[in-house]
Amino acid sequence: QVQLVESGGGVVQPGRSLRLSCAASGFIFSSYAMHWVRQSPDKGLEWVALISFNGDNKYYAESVRGRFTISRDNSNNTLYLQMNSLRPEDTAIFYCVRTFGGTYFSAFDYWGQGILVTVSA
Amino acid sequence: EIVLTQSPATLSVSPGERATLSCRASQSVSTNLAWYKQKPGQAPRLLIYGASTRATGIPARFSGGGSGTEFTLTISSLQSEDFAVYYCQHYNNWPPYTFGQGTKLEIK
């Protein structure tokens, strides 16, 4: 069965960095584009970033562009999100998400359990 | 950016009754729209994609409709496990992909 397990969250001070990881299993990871989506009480569900199946193409929400970097290691079935210059408004639960059918024009069919990131002094 | 507006914000319905939730897009998304269900402490779960196709394992009491800018999610006979928050999301003109603000379906 498809499993997505996030790790690396926690409490961090404003301006610092954090790297999230997502371990994927139960499917051919290298065949699927993957996303990060976050959720907070203030902003609801917010798409953060997308990476193509082979890592060649990356897309970001305006709110994180230039601060966050999405990447993947297909040999280890792992998705990453490097978050720099963190702000209090980045506080959210972050989800690792698979694209349905592997393409960009598709819904999000599997979600990890989520990992909490808190940015606070 | 495409804005998705869901209505109502909260819907109170009795078990066994029908519930209809709405999602309006600020511009056409064709049928590139999905619906998700989220229970407290859980991740969202895909219910409907392509505006009207049920995802794997989703019961037939869930149905989606619409195209362009107006969409509905109907639950024909509410079960206890259906009371949750429902979100619509488009995957048409991206980035960004956007979500509606959610409709909370509560027991009347």
mmCIF file of C-alpha atoms in Angstrom:
data_model
loop_
_atom_site.group_PDB
_atom_site.id
_atom_site.type_symbol
_atom_site.label_atom_id
_atom_site.label_comp_id
_atom_site.label_asym_id
_atom_site.label_seq_id
_atom_site.Cartn_x
_atom_site.Cartn_y
_atom_site.Cartn_z
ATOM 1 C CA GLN A 1 0.000 0.000 0.000
ATOM 2 C CA VAL A 2 1.080 3.560 -0.660
ATOM 3 C CA GLN A 3 2.757 5.197 2.320
ATOM 4 C CA LEU A 4 4.177 8.684 2.696
ATOM 5 C CA VAL A 5 5.909 9.436 5.985
ATOM 6 C CA GLU A 6 7.119 12.948 6.756
ATOM 7 C CA SER A 7 9.858 13.816 9.226
ATOM 8 C CA GLY A 8 12.046 16.744 10.206
ATOM 9 C CA GLY A 9 9.479 19.121 11.643
ATOM 10 C CA GLY A 10 9.699 20.970 14.921
ATOM 11 C CA VAL A 11 10.075 24.381 16.509
ATOM 12 C CA VAL A 12 12.481 26.833 14.870
ATOM 13 C CA GLN A 13 13.260 30.507 15.363
ATOM 14 C CA PRO A 14 12.380 33.072 12.705
ATOM 15 C CA GLY A 15 15.109 33.391 10.094
ATOM 16 C CA ARG A 16 16.424 29.869 10.650
ATOM 17 C CA SER A 17 16.245 26.817 8.393
ATOM 18 C CA LEU A 18 14.633 23.399 8.491
ATOM 19 C CA ARG A 19 14.584 20.450 6.098
ATOM 20 C CA LEU A 20 11.582 18.176 5.786
ATOM 21 C CA SER A 21 11.843 14.659 4.415
ATOM 22 C CA CYS A 22 9.170 12.318 3.087
ATOM 23 C CA ALA A 23 9.856 8.597 2.788
ATOM 24 C CA ALA A 24 7.718 6.999 0.080
ATOM 25 C CA SER A 25 6.859 3.338 -0.283
ATOM 26 C CA GLY A 26 4.328 1.056 -1.936
ATOM 27 C CA PHE A 27 4.590 2.579 -5.414
ATOM 28 C CA ILE A 28 7.141 3.437 -8.085
ATOM 29 C CA PHE A 29 8.260 6.760 -6.628
ATOM 30 C CA SER A 30 10.321 7.730 -9.679
ATOM 31 C CA SER A 31 7.192 7.681 -11.874
ATOM 32 C CA TYR A 32 5.225 10.317 -9.958
ATOM 33 C CA ALA A 33 5.359 14.075 -9.656
ATOM 34 C CA MET A 34 5.137 15.048 -5.983
ATOM 35 C CA HIS A 35 3.935 18.057 -3.995
ATOM 36 C CA TRP A 36 4.248 19.694 -0.618
ATOM 37 C CA VAL A 37 1.021 21.180 0.742
ATOM 38 C CA ARG A 38 0.643 22.981 4.060
ATOM 39 C CA GLN A 39 -2.310 23.722 6.312
ATOM 40 C CA SER A 40 -2.758 26.368 8.961
ATOM 41 C CA PRO A 41 -5.830 27.745 10.758
ATOM 42 C CA ASP A 42 -5.240 31.178 9.179
ATOM 43 C CA LYS A 43 -4.679 30.199 5.557
ATOM 44 C CA GLY A 44 -6.335 26.788 5.291
ATOM 45 C CA LEU A 45 -4.871 24.381 2.750
ATOM 46 C CA GLU A 46 -2.093 25.976 0.705
ATOM 47 C CA TRP A 47 -0.118 24.352 -2.093
ATOM 48 C CA VAL A 48 3.611 24.954 -1.558
ATOM 49 C CA ALA A 49 5.690 23.263 -4.248
ATOM 50 C CA LEU A 50 5.712 20.676 -7.042
ATOM 51 C CA ILE A 51 8.548 18.596 -8.482
ATOM 52 C CA SER A 52 8.443 16.510 -11.637
ATOM 53 C CA PHE A 53 8.993 12.764 -11.583
ATOM 54 C CA ASN A 54 12.681 13.112 -12.456
ATOM 55 C CA GLY A 55 13.352 16.333 -10.537
ATOM 56 C CA ASP A 56 14.020 18.422 -13.630
ATOM 57 C CA ASN A 57 11.059 20.761 -13.165
ATOM 58 C CA LYS A 58 10.097 22.563 -9.972
ATOM 59 C CA TYR A 59 7.320 25.034 -9.222
ATOM 60 C CA TYR A 60 6.619 27.116 -6.117
ATOM 61 C CA ALA A 61 3.915 29.175 -4.499
ATOM 62 C CA GLU A 62 4.662 32.883 -4.545
ATOM 63 C CA SER A 63 4.750 32.938 -0.738
ATOM 64 C CA VAL A 64 7.761 30.584 -0.576
ATOM 65 C CA ARG A 65 9.593 31.206 -3.843
ATOM 66 C CA GLY A 66 13.244 32.022 -3.211
ATOM 67 C CA ARG A 67 13.118 30.647 0.363
ATOM 68 C CA PHE A 68 12.026 27.014 -0.063
ATOM 69 C CA THR A 69 13.555 24.353 -2.315
ATOM 70 C CA ILE A 70 11.884 21.094 -3.264
ATOM 71 C CA SER A 71 14.057 18.146 -4.287
ATOM 72 C CA ARG A 72 13.957 14.371 -4.509
ATOM 73 C CA ASP A 73 16.206 11.324 -4.374
ATOM 74 C CA ASN A 74 14.641 8.648 -6.544
ATOM 75 C CA SER A 75 17.276 6.098 -5.585
ATOM 76 C CA ASN A 76 16.106 6.350 -1.963
ATOM 77 C CA ASN A 77 12.419 7.089 -2.619
ATOM 78 C CA THR A 78 12.584 10.327 -0.660
ATOM 79 C CA LEU A 79 11.135 13.796 -1.180
ATOM 80 C CA TYR A 80 12.605 16.861 0.513
ATOM 81 C CA LEU A 81 11.668 20.431 1.316
ATOM 82 C CA GLN A 82 14.483 22.740 2.338
ATOM 83 C CA MET A 83 13.010 25.760 4.118
ATOM 84 C CA ASN A 84 15.213 28.806 4.671
ATOM 85 C CA SER A 85 14.520 32.240 6.147
ATOM 86 C CA LEU A 86 11.507 30.880 7.981
ATOM 87 C CA ARG A 87 8.808 33.291 9.111
ATOM 88 C CA PRO A 88 6.103 32.973 11.763
ATOM 89 C CA GLU A 89 3.511 32.791 8.971
ATOM 90 C CA ASP A 90 5.169 29.565 7.744
ATOM 91 C CA THR A 91 3.847 27.815 10.856
ATOM 92 C CA ALA A 92 1.702 24.956 9.569
ATOM 93 C CA ILE A 93 1.274 21.240 9.169
ATOM 94 C CA PHE A 94 3.197 20.208 6.062
ATOM 95 C CA TYR A 95 1.973 17.299 3.949
ATOM 96 C CA CYS A 96 3.861 15.253 1.376
ATOM 97 C CA VAL A 97 1.420 14.514 -1.448
ATOM 98 C CA ARG A 98 1.391 12.296 -4.526
ATOM 99 C CA THR A 99 -0.161 13.311 -7.840
ATOM 100 C CA PHE A 100 -2.895 11.036 -9.143
ATOM 101 C CA GLY A 101 -1.625 9.368 -12.289
ATOM 102 C CA GLY A 102 1.707 11.061 -11.874
ATOM 103 C CA THR A 103 0.920 14.103 -14.017
ATOM 104 C CA TYR A 104 0.691 17.814 -13.258
ATOM 105 C CA PHE A 105 -2.955 18.191 -14.331
ATOM 106 C CA SER A 106 -4.287 15.890 -11.687
ATOM 107 C CA ALA A 107 -5.685 15.670 -8.205
ATOM 108 C CA PHE A 108 -3.718 14.674 -5.136
ATOM 109 C CA ASP A 109 -4.454 11.040 -4.381
ATOM 110 C CA TYR A 110 -2.242 10.132 -1.420
ATOM 111 C CA TRP A 111 -1.231 12.332 1.501
ATOM 112 C CA GLY A 112 1.224 11.732 4.306
ATOM 113 C CA GLN A 113 0.087 12.090 7.905
ATOM 114 C CA GLY A 114 1.608 15.563 8.077
ATOM 115 C CA ILE A 115 4.392 17.115 10.138
ATOM 116 C CA LEU A 116 4.114 20.248 12.248
ATOM 117 C CA VAL A 117 6.486 23.143 11.696
ATOM 118 C CA THR A 118 6.327 25.955 14.242
ATOM 119 C CA VAL A 119 8.258 29.164 13.651
ATOM 120 C CA SER A 120 8.500 31.103 16.882
ATOM 121 C CA ALA A 121 11.026 33.008 18.911
ATOM 122 C CA GLU B 1 -4.668 32.973 -9.262
ATOM 123 C CA ILE B 2 -7.974 31.105 -9.313
ATOM 124 C CA VAL B 3 -10.048 31.648 -6.176
ATOM 125 C CA LEU B 4 -12.406 28.889 -5.079
ATOM 126 C CA THR B 5 -15.329 29.910 -2.889
ATOM 127 C CA GLN B 6 -17.218 27.211 -1.014
ATOM 128 C CA SER B 7 -20.698 27.521 0.404
ATOM 129 C CA PRO B 8 -22.058 27.263 2.928
ATOM 130 C CA ALA B 9 -19.274 27.535 5.487
ATOM 131 C CA THR B 10 -21.190 25.195 7.790
ATOM 132 C CA LEU B 11 -23.990 22.808 6.862
ATOM 133 C CA SER B 12 -26.124 21.088 9.506
ATOM 134 C CA VAL B 13 -27.841 17.935 8.269
ATOM 135 C CA SER B 14 -29.429 14.931 9.972
ATOM 136 C CA PRO B 15 -28.075 11.415 9.384
ATOM 137 C CA GLY B 16 -29.823 9.733 6.474
ATOM 138 C CA GLU B 17 -30.583 13.027 4.744
ATOM 139 C CA ARG B 18 -28.967 14.491 1.632
ATOM 140 C CA ALA B 19 -26.259 17.142 1.722
ATOM 141 C CA THR B 20 -25.241 19.375 -1.156
ATOM 142 C CA LEU B 21 -22.047 21.413 -1.002
ATOM 143 C CA SER B 22 -21.049 24.083 -3.522
ATOM 144 C CA CYS B 23 -17.771 25.346 -4.945
ATOM 145 C CA ARG B 24 -17.481 28.335 -7.263
ATOM 146 C CA ALA B 25 -14.318 29.186 -9.218
ATOM 147 C CA SER B 26 -13.321 32.756 -10.089
ATOM 148 C CA GLN B 27 -12.615 31.607 -13.653
ATOM 149 C CA SER B 28 -13.225 28.421 -15.598
ATOM 150 C CA VAL B 29 -11.336 25.324 -14.482
ATOM 151 C CA SER B 30 -13.119 23.063 -16.997
ATOM 152 C CA THR B 31 -13.594 19.795 -15.086
ATOM 153 C CA ASN B 32 -10.168 19.941 -13.433
ATOM 154 C CA LEU B 33 -11.638 19.990 -9.957
ATOM 155 C CA ALA B 34 -11.325 17.635 -6.992
ATOM 156 C CA TRP B 35 -13.101 17.220 -3.675
ATOM 157 C CA TYR B 36 -11.454 16.099 -0.432
ATOM 158 C CA LYS B 37 -12.749 15.082 2.973
ATOM 159 C CA GLN B 38 -10.832 15.812 6.160
ATOM 160 C CA LYS B 39 -11.577 14.559 9.651
ATOM 161 C CA PRO B 40 -9.933 16.094 12.741
ATOM 162 C CA GLY B 41 -6.308 15.059 13.155
ATOM 163 C CA GLN B 42 -6.187 13.406 9.731
ATOM 164 C CA ALA B 43 -4.869 14.344 6.318
ATOM 165 C CA PRO B 44 -7.322 15.187 3.557
ATOM 166 C CA ARG B 45 -8.595 12.234 1.536
ATOM 167 C CA LEU B 46 -9.423 12.386 -2.166
ATOM 168 C CA LEU B 47 -13.120 11.764 -2.877
ATOM 169 C CA ILE B 48 -13.780 13.050 -6.397
ATOM 170 C CA TYR B 49 -11.561 14.048 -9.324
ATOM 171 C CA GLY B 50 -12.394 15.279 -12.778
ATOM 172 C CA ALA B 51 -15.365 16.996 -11.124
ATOM 173 C CA SER B 52 -17.459 13.808 -11.121
ATOM 174 C CA THR B 53 -15.311 10.650 -10.900
ATOM 175 C CA ARG B 54 -15.189 8.880 -7.565
ATOM 176 C CA ALA B 55 -11.735 7.930 -6.331
ATOM 177 C CA THR B 56 -10.939 4.322 -5.482
ATOM 178 C CA GLY B 57 -12.927 3.030 -2.532
ATOM 179 C CA ILE B 58 -15.298 5.996 -2.286
ATOM 180 C CA PRO B 59 -18.933 4.941 -1.745
ATOM 181 C CA ALA B 60 -21.547 5.581 -4.402
ATOM 182 C CA ARG B 61 -23.462 7.937 -2.095
ATOM 183 C CA PHE B 62 -20.837 10.558 -2.973
ATOM 184 C CA SER B 63 -21.352 12.284 -6.315
ATOM 185 C CA GLY B 64 -19.812 15.314 -7.929
ATOM 186 C CA GLY B 65 -21.088 17.535 -10.703
ATOM 187 C CA GLY B 66 -20.495 20.709 -12.602
ATOM 188 C CA SER B 67 -17.999 22.233 -14.992
ATOM 189 C CA GLY B 68 -16.500 25.601 -15.736
ATOM 190 C CA THR B 69 -17.060 27.685 -12.607
ATOM 191 C CA GLU B 70 -19.876 25.950 -10.706
ATOM 192 C CA PHE B 71 -19.492 22.617 -8.923
ATOM 193 C CA THR B 72 -21.381 20.543 -6.397
ATOM 194 C CA LEU B 73 -20.651 17.629 -4.110
ATOM 195 C CA THR B 74 -23.704 15.644 -3.056
ATOM 196 C CA ILE B 75 -23.854 13.020 -0.334
ATOM 197 C CA SER B 76 -27.112 11.170 -0.855
ATOM 198 C CA SER B 77 -27.721 9.613 2.576
ATOM 199 C CA LEU B 78 -25.447 10.838 5.319
ATOM 200 C CA GLN B 79 -23.661 8.321 7.488
ATOM 201 C CA SER B 80 -21.994 9.144 10.799
ATOM 202 C CA GLU B 81 -18.539 8.925 9.227
ATOM 203 C CA ASP B 82 -19.434 11.590 6.646
ATOM 204 C CA PHE B 83 -19.475 14.448 9.132
ATOM 205 C CA ALA B 84 -16.219 16.239 8.421
ATOM 206 C CA VAL B 85 -14.785 19.222 6.552
ATOM 207 C CA TYR B 86 -14.900 19.113 2.744
ATOM 208 C CA TYR B 87 -12.578 21.025 0.409
ATOM 209 C CA CYS B 88 -12.616 21.640 -3.306
ATOM 210 C CA GLN B 89 -9.381 22.131 -5.256
ATOM 211 C CA HIS B 90 -8.566 22.959 -8.863
ATOM 212 C CA TYR B 91 -5.680 21.666 -10.972
ATOM 213 C CA ASN B 92 -6.335 23.635 -14.142
ATOM 214 C CA ASN B 93 -4.245 26.785 -14.577
ATOM 215 C CA TRP B 94 -1.318 26.250 -12.257
ATOM 216 C CA PRO B 95 0.747 27.271 -10.474
ATOM 217 C CA PRO B 96 -0.712 27.756 -8.049
ATOM 218 C CA TYR B 97 -3.089 24.930 -7.307
ATOM 219 C CA THR B 98 -5.672 26.387 -4.927
ATOM 220 C CA PHE B 99 -8.185 25.075 -2.427
ATOM 221 C CA GLY B 100 -11.495 26.396 -1.225
ATOM 222 C CA GLN B 101 -11.809 27.453 2.388
ATOM 223 C CA GLY B 102 -13.849 24.386 3.267
ATOM 224 C CA THR B 103 -17.397 23.458 4.271
ATOM 225 C CA LYS B 104 -17.926 21.910 7.683
ATOM 226 C CA LEU B 105 -20.656 19.279 7.557
ATOM 227 C CA GLU B 106 -22.075 18.819 11.044
ATOM 228 C CA ILE B 107 -24.764 16.699 12.607
ATOM 229 C CA LYS B 108 -28.094 18.436 13.032
#
